[in-house]
Short mmCIF file of C-alpha atoms in Angstrom, two decimals:
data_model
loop_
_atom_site.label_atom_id
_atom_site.label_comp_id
_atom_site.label_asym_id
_atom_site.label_seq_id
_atom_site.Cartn_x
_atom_site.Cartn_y
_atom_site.Cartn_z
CA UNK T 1 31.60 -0.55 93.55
CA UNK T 2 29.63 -4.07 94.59
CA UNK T 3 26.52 -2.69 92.71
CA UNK T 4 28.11 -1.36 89.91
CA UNK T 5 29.46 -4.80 89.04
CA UNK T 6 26.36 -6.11 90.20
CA UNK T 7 24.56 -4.02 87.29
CA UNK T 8 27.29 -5.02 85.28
CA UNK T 9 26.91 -8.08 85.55
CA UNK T 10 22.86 -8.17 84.75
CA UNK T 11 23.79 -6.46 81.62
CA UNK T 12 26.69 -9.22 80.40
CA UNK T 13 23.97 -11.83 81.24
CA UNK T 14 20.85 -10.22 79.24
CA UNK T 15 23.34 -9.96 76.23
CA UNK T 16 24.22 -13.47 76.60
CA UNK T 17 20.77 -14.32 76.28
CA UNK T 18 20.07 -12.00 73.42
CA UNK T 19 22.74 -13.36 70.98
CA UNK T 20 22.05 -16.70 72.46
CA UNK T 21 18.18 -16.58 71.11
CA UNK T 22 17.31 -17.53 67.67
CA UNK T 23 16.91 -14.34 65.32
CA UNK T 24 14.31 -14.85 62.36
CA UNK T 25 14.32 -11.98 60.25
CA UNK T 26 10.83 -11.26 58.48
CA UNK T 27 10.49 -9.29 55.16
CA UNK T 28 8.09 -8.23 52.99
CA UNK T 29 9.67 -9.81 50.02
CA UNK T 30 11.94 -12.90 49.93
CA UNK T 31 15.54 -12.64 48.31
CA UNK T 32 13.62 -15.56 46.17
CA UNK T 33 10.76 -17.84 45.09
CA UNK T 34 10.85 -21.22 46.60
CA UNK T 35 9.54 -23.72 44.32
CA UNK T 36 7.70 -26.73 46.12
CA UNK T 37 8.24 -29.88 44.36
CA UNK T 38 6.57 -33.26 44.63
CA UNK T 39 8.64 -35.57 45.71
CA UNK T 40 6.85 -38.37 43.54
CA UNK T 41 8.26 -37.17 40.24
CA UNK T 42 10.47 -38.26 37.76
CA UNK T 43 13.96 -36.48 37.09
CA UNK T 44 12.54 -35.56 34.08
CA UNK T 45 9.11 -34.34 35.46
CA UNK T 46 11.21 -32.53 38.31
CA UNK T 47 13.05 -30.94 35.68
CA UNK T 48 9.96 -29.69 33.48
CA UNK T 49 7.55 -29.09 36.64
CA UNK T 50 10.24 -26.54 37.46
CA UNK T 51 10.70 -24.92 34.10
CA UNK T 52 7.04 -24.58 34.05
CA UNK T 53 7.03 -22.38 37.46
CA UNK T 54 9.80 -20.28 36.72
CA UNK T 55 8.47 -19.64 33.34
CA UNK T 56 5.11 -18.93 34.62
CA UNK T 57 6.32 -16.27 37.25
CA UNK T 58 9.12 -14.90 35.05
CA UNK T 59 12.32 -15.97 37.01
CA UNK T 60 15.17 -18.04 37.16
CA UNK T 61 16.38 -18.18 40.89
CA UNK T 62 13.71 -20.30 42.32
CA UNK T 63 15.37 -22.04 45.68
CA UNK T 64 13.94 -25.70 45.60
CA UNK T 65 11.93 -27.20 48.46
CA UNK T 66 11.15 -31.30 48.40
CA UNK T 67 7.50 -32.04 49.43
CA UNK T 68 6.65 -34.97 50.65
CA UNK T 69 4.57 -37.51 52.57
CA UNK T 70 5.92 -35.95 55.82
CA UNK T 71 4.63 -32.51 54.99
CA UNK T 72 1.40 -33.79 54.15
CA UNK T 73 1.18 -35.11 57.30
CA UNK T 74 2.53 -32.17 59.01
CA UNK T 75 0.26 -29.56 57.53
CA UNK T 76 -3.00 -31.19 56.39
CA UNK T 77 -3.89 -34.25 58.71
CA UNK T 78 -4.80 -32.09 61.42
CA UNK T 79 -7.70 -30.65 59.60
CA UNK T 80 -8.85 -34.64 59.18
CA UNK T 81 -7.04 -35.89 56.09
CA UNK T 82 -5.23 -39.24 56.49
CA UNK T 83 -2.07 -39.01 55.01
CA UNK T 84 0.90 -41.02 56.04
CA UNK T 85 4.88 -40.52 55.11
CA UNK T 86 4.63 -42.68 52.58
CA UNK T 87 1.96 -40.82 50.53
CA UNK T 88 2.77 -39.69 46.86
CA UNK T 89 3.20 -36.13 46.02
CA UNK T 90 3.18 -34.59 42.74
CA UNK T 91 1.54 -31.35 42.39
CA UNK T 92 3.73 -28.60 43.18
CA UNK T 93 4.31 -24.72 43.80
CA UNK T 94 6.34 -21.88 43.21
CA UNK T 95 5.82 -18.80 45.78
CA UNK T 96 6.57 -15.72 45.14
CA UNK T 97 6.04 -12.76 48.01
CA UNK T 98 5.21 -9.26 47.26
CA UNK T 99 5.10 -5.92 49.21
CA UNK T 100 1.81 -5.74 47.97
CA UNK T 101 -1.10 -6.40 45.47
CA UNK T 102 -2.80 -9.52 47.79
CA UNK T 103 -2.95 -12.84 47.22
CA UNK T 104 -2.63 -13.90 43.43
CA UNK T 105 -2.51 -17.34 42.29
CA UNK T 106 -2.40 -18.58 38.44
CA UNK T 107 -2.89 -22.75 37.93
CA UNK T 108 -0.11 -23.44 35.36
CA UNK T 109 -0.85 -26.56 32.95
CA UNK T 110 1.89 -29.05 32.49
CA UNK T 111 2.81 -29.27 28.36
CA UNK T 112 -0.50 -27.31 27.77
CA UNK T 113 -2.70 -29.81 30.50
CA UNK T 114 -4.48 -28.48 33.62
CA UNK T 115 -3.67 -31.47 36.00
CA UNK T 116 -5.61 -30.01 38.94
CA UNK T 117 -8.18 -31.76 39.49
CA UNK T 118 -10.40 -30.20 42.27
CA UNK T 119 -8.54 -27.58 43.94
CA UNK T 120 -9.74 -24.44 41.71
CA UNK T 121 -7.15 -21.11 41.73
CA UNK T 122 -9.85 -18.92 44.23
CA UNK T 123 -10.43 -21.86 46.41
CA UNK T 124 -6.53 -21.87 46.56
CA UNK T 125 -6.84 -17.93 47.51
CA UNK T 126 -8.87 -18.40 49.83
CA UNK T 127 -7.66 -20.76 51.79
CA UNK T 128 -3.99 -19.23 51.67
CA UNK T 129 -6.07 -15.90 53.24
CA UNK T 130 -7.55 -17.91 56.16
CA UNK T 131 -4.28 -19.74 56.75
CA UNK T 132 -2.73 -16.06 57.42
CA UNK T 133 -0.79 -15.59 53.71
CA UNK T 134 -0.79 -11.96 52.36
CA UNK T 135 0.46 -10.65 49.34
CA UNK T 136 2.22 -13.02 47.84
CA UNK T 137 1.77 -14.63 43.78
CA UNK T 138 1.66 -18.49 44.11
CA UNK T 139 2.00 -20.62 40.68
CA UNK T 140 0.55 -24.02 40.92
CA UNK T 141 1.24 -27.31 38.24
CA UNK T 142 1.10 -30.85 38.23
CA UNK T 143 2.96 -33.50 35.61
CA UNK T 144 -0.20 -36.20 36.79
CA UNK T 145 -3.95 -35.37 37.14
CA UNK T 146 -4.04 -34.62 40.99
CA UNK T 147 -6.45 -32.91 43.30
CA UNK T 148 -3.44 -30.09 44.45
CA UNK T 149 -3.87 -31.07 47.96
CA UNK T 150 0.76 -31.62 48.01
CA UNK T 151 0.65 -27.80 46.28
CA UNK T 152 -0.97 -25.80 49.35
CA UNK T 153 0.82 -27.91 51.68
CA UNK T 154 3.72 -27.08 49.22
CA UNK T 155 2.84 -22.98 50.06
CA UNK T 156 2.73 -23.53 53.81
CA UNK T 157 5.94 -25.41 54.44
CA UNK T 158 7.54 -22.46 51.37
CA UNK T 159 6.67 -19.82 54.07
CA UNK T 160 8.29 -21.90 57.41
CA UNK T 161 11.46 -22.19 55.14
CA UNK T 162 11.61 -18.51 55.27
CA UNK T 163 10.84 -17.90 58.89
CA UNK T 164 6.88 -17.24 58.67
CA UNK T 165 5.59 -20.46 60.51
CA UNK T 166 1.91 -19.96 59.74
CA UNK T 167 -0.24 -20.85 62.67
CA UNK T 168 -1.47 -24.28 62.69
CA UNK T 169 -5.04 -23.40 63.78
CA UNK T 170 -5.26 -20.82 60.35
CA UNK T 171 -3.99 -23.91 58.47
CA UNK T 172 -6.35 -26.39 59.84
CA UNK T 173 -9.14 -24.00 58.99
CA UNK T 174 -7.98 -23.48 55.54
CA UNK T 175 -7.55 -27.10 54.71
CA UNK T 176 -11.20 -27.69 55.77
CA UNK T 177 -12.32 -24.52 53.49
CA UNK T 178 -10.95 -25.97 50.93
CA UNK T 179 -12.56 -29.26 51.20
CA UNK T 180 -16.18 -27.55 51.57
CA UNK T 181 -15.70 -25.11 48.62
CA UNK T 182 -14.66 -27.94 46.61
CA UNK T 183 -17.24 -30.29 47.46
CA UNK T 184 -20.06 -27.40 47.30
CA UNK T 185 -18.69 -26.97 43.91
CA UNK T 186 -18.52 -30.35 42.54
CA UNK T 187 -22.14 -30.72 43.79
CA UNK T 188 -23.36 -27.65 41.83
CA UNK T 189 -21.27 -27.16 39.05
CA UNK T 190 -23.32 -28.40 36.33
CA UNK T 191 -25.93 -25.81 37.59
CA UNK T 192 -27.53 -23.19 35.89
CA UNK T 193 -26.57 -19.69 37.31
CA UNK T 194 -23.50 -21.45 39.22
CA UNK T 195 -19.88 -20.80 38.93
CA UNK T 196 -17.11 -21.66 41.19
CA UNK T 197 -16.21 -17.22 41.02
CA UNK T 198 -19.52 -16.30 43.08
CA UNK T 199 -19.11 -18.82 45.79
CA UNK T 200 -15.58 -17.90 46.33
CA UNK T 201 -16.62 -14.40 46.08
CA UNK T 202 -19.00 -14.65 48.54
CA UNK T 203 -17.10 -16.18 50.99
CA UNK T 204 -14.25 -13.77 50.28
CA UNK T 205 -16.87 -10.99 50.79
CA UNK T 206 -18.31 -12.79 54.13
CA UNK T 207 -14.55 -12.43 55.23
CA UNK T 208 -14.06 -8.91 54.35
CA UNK T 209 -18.34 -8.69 56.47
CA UNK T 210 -16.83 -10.17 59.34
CA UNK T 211 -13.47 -9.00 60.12
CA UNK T 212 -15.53 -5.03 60.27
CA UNK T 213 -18.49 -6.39 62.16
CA UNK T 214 -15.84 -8.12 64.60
CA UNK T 215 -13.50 -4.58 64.71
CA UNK T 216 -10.84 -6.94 63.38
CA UNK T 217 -11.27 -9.98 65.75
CA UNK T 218 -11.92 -7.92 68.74
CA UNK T 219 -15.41 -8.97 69.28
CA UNK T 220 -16.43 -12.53 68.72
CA UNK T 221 -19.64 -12.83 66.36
CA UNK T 222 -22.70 -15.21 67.17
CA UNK T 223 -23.34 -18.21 64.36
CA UNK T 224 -26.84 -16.34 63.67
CA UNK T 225 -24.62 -13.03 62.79
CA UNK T 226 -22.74 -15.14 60.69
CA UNK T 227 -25.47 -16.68 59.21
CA UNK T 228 -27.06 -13.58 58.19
CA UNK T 229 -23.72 -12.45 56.73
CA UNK T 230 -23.64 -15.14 54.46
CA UNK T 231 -27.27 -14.65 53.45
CA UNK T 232 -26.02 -11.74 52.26
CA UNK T 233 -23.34 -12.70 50.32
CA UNK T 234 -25.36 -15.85 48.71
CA UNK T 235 -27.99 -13.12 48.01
CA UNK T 236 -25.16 -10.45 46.14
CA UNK T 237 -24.05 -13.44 44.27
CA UNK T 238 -27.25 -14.43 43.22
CA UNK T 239 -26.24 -17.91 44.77
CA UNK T 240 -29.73 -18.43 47.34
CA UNK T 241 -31.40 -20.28 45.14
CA UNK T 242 -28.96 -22.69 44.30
CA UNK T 243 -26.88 -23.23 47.65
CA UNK T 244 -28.95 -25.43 49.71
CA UNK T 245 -29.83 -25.71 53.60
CA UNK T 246 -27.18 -28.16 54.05
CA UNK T 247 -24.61 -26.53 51.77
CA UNK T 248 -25.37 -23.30 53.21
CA UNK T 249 -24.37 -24.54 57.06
CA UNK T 250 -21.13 -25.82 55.80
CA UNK T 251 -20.58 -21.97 54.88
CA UNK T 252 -21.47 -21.05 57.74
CA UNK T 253 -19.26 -23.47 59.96
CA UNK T 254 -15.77 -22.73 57.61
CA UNK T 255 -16.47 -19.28 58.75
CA UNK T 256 -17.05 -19.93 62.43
CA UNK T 257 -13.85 -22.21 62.23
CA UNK T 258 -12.26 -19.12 60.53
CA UNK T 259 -13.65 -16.79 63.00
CA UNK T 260 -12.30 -19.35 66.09
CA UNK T 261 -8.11 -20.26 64.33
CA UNK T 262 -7.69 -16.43 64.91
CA UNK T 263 -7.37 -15.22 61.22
CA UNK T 264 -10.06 -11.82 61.45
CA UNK T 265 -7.06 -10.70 63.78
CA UNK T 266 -4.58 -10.75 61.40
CA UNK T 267 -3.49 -6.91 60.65
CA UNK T 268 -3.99 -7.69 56.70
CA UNK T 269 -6.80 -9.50 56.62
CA UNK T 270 -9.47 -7.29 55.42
CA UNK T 271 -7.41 -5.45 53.06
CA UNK T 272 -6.38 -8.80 51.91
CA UNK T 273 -10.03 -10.06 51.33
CA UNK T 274 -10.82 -7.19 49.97
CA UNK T 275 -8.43 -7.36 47.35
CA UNK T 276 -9.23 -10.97 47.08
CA UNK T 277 -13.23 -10.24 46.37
CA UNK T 278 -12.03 -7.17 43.78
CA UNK T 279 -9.90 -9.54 42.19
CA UNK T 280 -12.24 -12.17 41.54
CA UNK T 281 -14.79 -9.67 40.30
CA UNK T 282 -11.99 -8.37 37.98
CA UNK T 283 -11.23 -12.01 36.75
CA UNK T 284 -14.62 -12.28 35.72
CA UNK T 285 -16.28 -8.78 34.95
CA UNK T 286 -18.75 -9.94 32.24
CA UNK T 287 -20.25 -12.26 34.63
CA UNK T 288 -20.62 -9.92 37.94
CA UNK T 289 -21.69 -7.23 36.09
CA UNK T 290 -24.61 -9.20 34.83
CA UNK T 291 -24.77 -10.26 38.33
CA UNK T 292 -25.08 -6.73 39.91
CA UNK T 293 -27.56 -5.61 36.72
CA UNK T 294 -30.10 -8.35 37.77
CA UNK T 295 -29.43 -7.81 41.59
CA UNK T 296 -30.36 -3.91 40.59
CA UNK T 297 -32.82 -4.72 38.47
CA UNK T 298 -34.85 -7.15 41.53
CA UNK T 299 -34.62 -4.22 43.87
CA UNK T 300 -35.79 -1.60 41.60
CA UNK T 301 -39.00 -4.25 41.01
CA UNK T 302 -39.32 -5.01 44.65
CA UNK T 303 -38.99 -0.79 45.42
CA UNK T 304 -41.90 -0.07 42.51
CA UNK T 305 -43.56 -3.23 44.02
CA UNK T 306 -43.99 -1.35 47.08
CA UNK T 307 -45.06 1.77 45.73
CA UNK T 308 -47.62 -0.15 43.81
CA UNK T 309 -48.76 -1.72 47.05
CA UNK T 310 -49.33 1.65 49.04
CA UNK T 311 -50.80 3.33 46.18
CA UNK T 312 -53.18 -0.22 46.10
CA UNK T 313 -53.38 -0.05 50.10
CA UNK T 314 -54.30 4.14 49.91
CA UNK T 315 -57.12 3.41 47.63
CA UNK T 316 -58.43 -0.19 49.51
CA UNK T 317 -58.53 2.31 52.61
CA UNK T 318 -60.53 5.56 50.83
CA UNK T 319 -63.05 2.57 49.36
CA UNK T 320 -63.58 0.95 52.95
CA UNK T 321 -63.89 4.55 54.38
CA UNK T 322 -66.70 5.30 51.91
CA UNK T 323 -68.85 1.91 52.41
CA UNK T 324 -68.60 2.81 56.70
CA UNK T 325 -70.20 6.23 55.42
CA UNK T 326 -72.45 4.36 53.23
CA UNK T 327 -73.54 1.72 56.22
#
């Protein structure tokens, strides 16, 4: 009789602490989209930045979500920006999360304006891939001319409200993605042959590269493996020529930050980056498919170009034969 109440007992207590503990429930969808507004706005520029969203994603139910200087803080000082609480915030987000269909995200302008200044919609993608998103459709706007920084940290802090706390280490290594695939861009952009699509491709592709090389984040890669991923990539994308030295380490690092927050080990994120690379083909057919018809075009020279130089090497060794005869 003692040890059945003793068992008893154990089992009252381990309930206890089961109902006690905090519950989060996780779904694939949400019941809604949280729009992420800036808390710098006017009424009236709260009112239309939200119209704009839920117009833009084809809903009416958004749940609202205040960003501010404290959220900046919270999600993108780690990564080395220097926000304080006090900091203005004005570009906004509305997230929407999907069963499936990866990572989508469409920059809305504000009474027919693009206000974004910087952040472009794949550098947006990709950072919302490293920092651990998966499907989901994010709609970015701004009232003001704004770099978008207060709209990702918008789409982080819409994912803690409903119970997915990203991990801060994936964040961190997102925010400083972004920062090098903007600046990388702004440096080349008035660049023959360059487009903002092929570096993001690339890197999306370098993703996709790594996370099979690494068996999902089960085997750490070396920075020379890396390296020679992204040579690949730059090379697909016809990028080598233009991406230099420096710019070219910087692609390396975001992915060895990438490779360190933890993010190849997410279940997803392959798929995801696959979908992401597809989708930014898709976005831009015209221009990969030229892309791919000169990449075929260099092998096919460099394949004949070796023919031509064994047929040239046969005959160079019959002629050198014949003068040793001659001698």
């Amino acid at each position: 009789m003692k040890k059945f109440m003793k068992w008893l007992g154990l089992a009252v207590a381990g309930l206890a602490l089961l109902t006690a503990a905090p519950h989060v429930v996780r779904a694939d969808t949400w019941s809604q989209p949280v729009a992420t507004i800036g808390s710098s706005l006017t009424a009236e520029q709260k009112s239309g930045t939200l119209s704009t969203l839920q117009n833009a994603a084809g809903v009416n139910n958004a749940s609202q979500l205040t960003v501010n200087g404290a959220t900046l803080v919270k999600y993108l000082n780690p990564s080395g920006s220097t926000f304080t609480e006090s900091s203005g915030v004005w570009s906004s987000a509305l997230v929407q999360k999907t069963d499936n269909g990866g990572i989508n995200v469409k920059i809305v302008p504000y009474n027919g304006t693009n206000n974004i200044t910087t952040i472009t919609a794949d550098q947006y993608r990709n950072a919302a891939l490293t920092a651990g998103v998966s499907n989901a459709n994010l709609y970015i706007t701004s009232a003001v001319r704004i770099d978008g920084s207060g709209a990702l940290a918008g789409v982080y802090a819409a994912f803690a409200q409903n119970g997915e706390n990203l991990n801060n280490q994936q964040i961190n290594a997102a925010q400083q993605e972004v920062n090098t695939l903007s600046s990388i861009t702004q440096a080349n952009k008035d660049k023959d042959g360059y487009s903002d699509k092929q570096l993001n491709n690339a890197v999306a592709g370098a993703k996709q590269q790594m996370a099979s090389q690494s068996n999902n984040g089960q085997q750490t890669l070396s920075q020379n493996q890396i390296g020679n991923i992204v040579d690949s990539q730059l090379k697909q994308n016809n990028l080598t020529t233009i991406i230099n030295n420096n710019q070219r380490q910087l692609i390396i690092n975001l992915l060895v930050n990438v490779q360190k927050a933890g993010s190849l080990k997410n279940n997803d994120f392959k798929a995801q980056a696959g979908k992401l690379a597809d989708s930014i083909q898709n976005s831009a057919k015209g221009l990969f498919d030229k892309l791919n018809k000169s990449l075929n075009t260099e092998e096919n020279r460099n394949f004949l170009q070796k023919i031509w130089d064994g047929i040239v090497s046969f005959f160079n060794g019959i002629a050198q034969w014949i003068q040793s005869l001659i001698k």
